[in-house]
Amino acid sequence: MQVAPARADFAEWPALLDLLRRSFAYMEGRVDPPSSLGRMDAECLRGLAAAGDLVLSRDGSQVVGCAFCTPKPTALYIGKVATDAAHRRRGIARALMAAADDIARGRGLPALELQVRIELHEVQAAYDAMGFMQVGTASHPGYDRPTSLILRRSLSTP
């Protein structure tokens, strides 16, 4: 398994969109509001990647995991983290977070931050196991209740 930032000439946007849609499909009917991924296309993903760094996990030439890393003033925001179902429980998410640590460190940022939907307790537990701690909540526009937990962790020691 290889984990590294995407090369500048990365062009597998439709395949990446397919990976994300397959990986996020389990959320359908579980999260409210629905994931923004349903409104995205390959060009949207290209725009997300252009705002920061796209980290990929590959098994040979196949992309089996990803994380979009966007610099914010006090942390590197990690979004759209996905691992192909056939490759789960192999440490890919941890490797993606380690690569994000390196990116944050290179940008002089002290922490990683991400959001997890309130309903996804198993995802929260996975990030807890990686050292993330809840630091707040967030609400999607139009909602008067929290819809996501904000999780953060300080950078791991290199």
PDB file of N, CA and C in Angstrom, residues 24 33-41 80 117 140:
ATOM      1  N   PHE A  24     -19.320   6.287   0.798  1.00  0.00           N
ATOM      2  CA  PHE A  24     -20.279   7.070   1.564  1.00  0.00           C
ATOM      3  C   PHE A  24     -21.699   6.533   1.442  1.00  0.00           C
ATOM      4  N   PRO A  33     -28.648  16.571   7.244  1.00  0.00           N
ATOM      5  CA  PRO A  33     -29.007  16.430   5.838  1.00  0.00           C
ATOM      6  C   PRO A  33     -28.121  15.399   5.138  1.00  0.00           C
ATOM      7  N   PRO A  34     -28.531  14.983   3.938  1.00  0.00           N
ATOM      8  CA  PRO A  34     -27.708  14.034   3.182  1.00  0.00           C
ATOM      9  C   PRO A  34     -26.322  14.614   2.879  1.00  0.00           C
ATOM     10  N   SER A  35     -25.377  13.733   2.630  1.00  0.00           N
ATOM     11  CA  SER A  35     -24.013  14.145   2.299  1.00  0.00           C
ATOM     12  C   SER A  35     -23.999  15.037   1.055  1.00  0.00           C
ATOM     13  N   SER A  36     -23.127  16.021   1.076  1.00  0.00           N
ATOM     14  CA  SER A  36     -22.954  16.900  -0.086  1.00  0.00           C
ATOM     15  C   SER A  36     -22.378  16.150  -1.282  1.00  0.00           C
ATOM     16  N   LEU A  37     -21.832  14.984  -1.038  1.00  0.00           N
ATOM     17  CA  LEU A  37     -21.219  14.209  -2.119  1.00  0.00           C
ATOM     18  C   LEU A  37     -22.210  13.913  -3.242  1.00  0.00           C
ATOM     19  N   GLY A  38     -23.488  13.766  -2.905  1.00  0.00           N
ATOM     20  CA  GLY A  38     -24.499  13.484  -3.922  1.00  0.00           C
ATOM     21  C   GLY A  38     -24.661  14.597  -4.935  1.00  0.00           C
ATOM     22  N   ARG A  39     -24.239  15.800  -4.590  1.00  0.00           N
ATOM     23  CA  ARG A  39     -24.332  16.948  -5.501  1.00  0.00           C
ATOM     24  C   ARG A  39     -23.018  17.232  -6.216  1.00  0.00           C
ATOM     25  N   MET A  40     -21.998  16.443  -5.938  1.00  0.00           N
ATOM     26  CA  MET A  40     -20.680  16.705  -6.513  1.00  0.00           C
ATOM     27  C   MET A  40     -20.455  15.892  -7.780  1.00  0.00           C
ATOM     28  N   ASP A  41     -19.600  16.448  -8.617  1.00  0.00           N
ATOM     29  CA  ASP A  41     -19.139  15.708  -9.792  1.00  0.00           C
ATOM     30  C   ASP A  41     -17.610  15.722  -9.782  1.00  0.00           C
ATOM     31  N   LYS A  80     -13.754  14.483   3.262  1.00  0.00           N
ATOM     32  CA  LYS A  80     -14.009  13.430   2.269  1.00  0.00           C
ATOM     33  C   LYS A  80     -12.992  12.299   2.396  1.00  0.00           C
ATOM     34  N   ARG A 117     -20.422  13.333  11.171  1.00  0.00           N
ATOM     35  CA  ARG A 117     -21.853  13.463  11.409  1.00  0.00           C
ATOM     36  C   ARG A 117     -22.231  12.855  12.754  1.00  0.00           C
ATOM     37  N   HIS A 140     -25.448  22.346   9.890  1.00  0.00           N
ATOM     38  CA  HIS A 140     -25.599  22.674   8.476  1.00  0.00           C
ATOM     39  C   HIS A 140     -26.573  23.849   8.338  1.00  0.00           C
TER      40      HIS A 140
END
